[in-house]
mmCIF file of C-alpha atoms in Angstrom:
data_model
loop_
_atom_site.group_PDB
_atom_site.id
_atom_site.type_symbol
_atom_site.label_atom_id
_atom_site.label_comp_id
_atom_site.label_asym_id
_atom_site.label_seq_id
_atom_site.Cartn_x
_atom_site.Cartn_y
_atom_site.Cartn_z
ATOM 1 C CA UNK A 1 82.006 96.209 71.981
ATOM 2 C CA UNK A 2 82.307 93.795 74.866
ATOM 3 C CA UNK A 3 85.278 92.198 73.206
ATOM 4 C CA UNK A 4 87.176 95.507 72.988
ATOM 5 C CA UNK A 5 86.367 96.243 76.641
ATOM 6 C CA UNK A 6 87.639 93.002 77.642
ATOM 7 C CA UNK A 7 90.884 93.367 75.607
ATOM 8 C CA UNK A 8 91.547 96.912 77.141
ATOM 9 C CA UNK A 9 91.035 95.685 80.761
ATOM 10 C CA UNK A 10 93.442 92.562 79.892
ATOM 11 C CA UNK A 11 95.908 94.851 78.723
ATOM 12 C CA UNK A 12 95.664 97.246 81.625
ATOM 13 C CA UNK A 13 95.960 94.447 84.283
ATOM 14 C CA UNK A 14 99.208 93.402 82.401
ATOM 15 C CA UNK A 15 100.701 96.798 82.928
ATOM 16 C CA UNK A 16 99.756 97.076 86.398
ATOM 17 C CA UNK A 17 101.159 93.596 87.144
ATOM 18 C CA UNK A 18 104.417 94.623 85.525
ATOM 19 C CA UNK A 19 104.589 97.685 87.490
ATOM 20 C CA UNK A 20 104.183 95.972 90.946
ATOM 21 C CA UNK A 21 107.381 95.874 93.086
ATOM 22 C CA UNK A 22 108.415 91.992 93.386
ATOM 23 C CA UNK A 23 109.447 90.896 96.745
ATOM 24 C CA UNK A 24 113.130 89.986 95.969
ATOM 25 C CA UNK A 25 115.488 88.420 98.620
ATOM 26 C CA UNK A 26 119.172 89.007 99.471
ATOM 27 C CA UNK A 27 120.332 85.720 100.701
ATOM 28 C CA UNK A 28 123.198 83.612 101.113
ATOM 29 C CA UNK A 29 125.491 81.851 103.840
ATOM 30 C CA UNK A 30 128.179 83.415 105.910
ATOM 31 C CA UNK A 31 130.514 80.896 107.807
ATOM 32 C CA UNK A 32 131.299 81.869 111.289
ATOM 33 C CA UNK A 33 128.620 84.477 111.620
ATOM 34 C CA UNK A 34 125.761 82.116 113.229
ATOM 35 C CA UNK A 35 123.420 84.278 115.296
ATOM 36 C CA UNK A 36 124.517 87.566 114.379
ATOM 37 C CA UNK A 37 122.277 90.249 113.095
ATOM 38 C CA UNK A 38 122.736 91.065 109.318
ATOM 39 C CA UNK A 39 121.435 94.552 107.919
ATOM 40 C CA UNK A 40 120.340 95.588 104.595
ATOM 41 C CA UNK A 41 120.145 99.366 104.035
ATOM 42 C CA UNK A 42 119.329 101.238 100.772
ATOM 43 C CA UNK A 43 122.089 103.910 100.480
ATOM 44 C CA UNK A 44 120.190 106.126 97.957
ATOM 45 C CA UNK A 45 117.403 107.070 100.207
ATOM 46 C CA UNK A 46 117.785 109.054 103.408
ATOM 47 C CA UNK A 47 114.392 107.896 104.715
ATOM 48 C CA UNK A 48 115.135 104.067 103.857
ATOM 49 C CA UNK A 49 114.115 101.529 106.474
ATOM 50 C CA UNK A 50 116.998 99.374 107.694
ATOM 51 C CA UNK A 51 116.167 95.626 107.050
ATOM 52 C CA UNK A 52 117.673 92.912 109.171
ATOM 53 C CA UNK A 53 117.562 89.333 110.095
ATOM 54 C CA UNK A 54 119.491 86.920 112.490
ATOM 55 C CA UNK A 55 121.751 84.545 110.653
ATOM 56 C CA UNK A 56 120.787 80.972 111.036
ATOM 57 C CA UNK A 57 122.703 78.228 112.958
ATOM 58 C CA UNK A 58 124.107 76.858 109.584
ATOM 59 C CA UNK A 59 125.228 80.474 108.723
ATOM 60 C CA UNK A 60 122.241 81.076 106.066
ATOM 61 C CA UNK A 61 120.231 84.094 105.881
ATOM 62 C CA UNK A 62 117.376 85.712 103.803
ATOM 63 C CA UNK A 63 116.248 89.459 103.893
ATOM 64 C CA UNK A 64 113.598 90.629 101.855
ATOM 65 C CA UNK A 65 113.544 94.503 101.424
ATOM 66 C CA UNK A 66 110.483 96.267 102.766
ATOM 67 C CA UNK A 67 110.494 98.940 100.140
ATOM 68 C CA UNK A 68 111.366 96.207 97.440
ATOM 69 C CA UNK A 69 114.595 96.266 95.740
ATOM 70 C CA UNK A 70 114.873 99.036 92.851
ATOM 71 C CA UNK A 71 118.010 99.900 91.093
ATOM 72 C CA UNK A 72 120.183 101.582 93.771
ATOM 73 C CA UNK A 73 123.242 101.341 95.957
ATOM 74 C CA UNK A 74 122.602 98.794 99.223
ATOM 75 C CA UNK A 75 125.001 98.080 102.215
ATOM 76 C CA UNK A 76 124.763 94.629 103.533
ATOM 77 C CA UNK A 77 126.589 94.586 106.953
ATOM 78 C CA UNK A 78 127.130 92.740 110.148
ATOM 79 C CA UNK A 79 129.270 95.551 111.459
ATOM 80 C CA UNK A 80 131.380 98.341 110.421
ATOM 81 C CA UNK A 81 134.254 96.027 109.636
ATOM 82 C CA UNK A 82 132.042 93.293 107.785
ATOM 83 C CA UNK A 83 130.229 95.134 105.103
ATOM 84 C CA UNK A 84 129.693 94.901 101.399
ATOM 85 C CA UNK A 85 128.228 97.289 98.922
ATOM 86 C CA UNK A 86 125.609 95.982 96.479
ATOM 87 C CA UNK A 87 124.234 97.735 93.200
ATOM 88 C CA UNK A 88 121.243 95.719 92.161
ATOM 89 C CA UNK A 89 117.723 96.186 90.995
ATOM 90 C CA UNK A 90 114.359 94.456 91.026
ATOM 91 C CA UNK A 91 115.416 91.923 88.654
ATOM 92 C CA UNK A 92 118.285 90.590 90.721
ATOM 93 C CA UNK A 93 118.260 88.342 93.699
ATOM 94 C CA UNK A 94 121.805 88.512 95.179
ATOM 95 C CA UNK A 95 123.186 85.576 96.847
ATOM 96 C CA UNK A 96 126.223 85.928 99.123
ATOM 97 C CA UNK A 97 128.704 83.291 100.056
ATOM 98 C CA UNK A 98 131.259 84.558 102.672
ATOM 99 C CA UNK A 99 133.507 83.559 105.616
ATOM 100 C CA UNK A 100 133.092 85.879 108.458
ATOM 101 C CA UNK A 101 137.042 85.248 109.555
ATOM 102 C CA UNK A 102 138.181 85.747 105.979
ATOM 103 C CA UNK A 103 136.189 88.749 104.846
#
């Protein structure tokens, strides 16, 4: 009986671990945008928090979505003219390489 209970608990913990949201980052490097603020917004949710970070001196950035990446539409933007649309899910970790002056 103890073995069956342990097997049941093991199976339950595997399912719970599989359902947990992973912290996936959207990262990359944007040449010419050093020091600018980059924002990640979930377009599929009206109450979604906008996550942001400052681009480093070498142009690199990394944003971890506070609500986790789920299959949905996201907007990654520096301003209104410098934005891209991402369609992603929790299994992907998008990496962006761009030049601010040649967007």
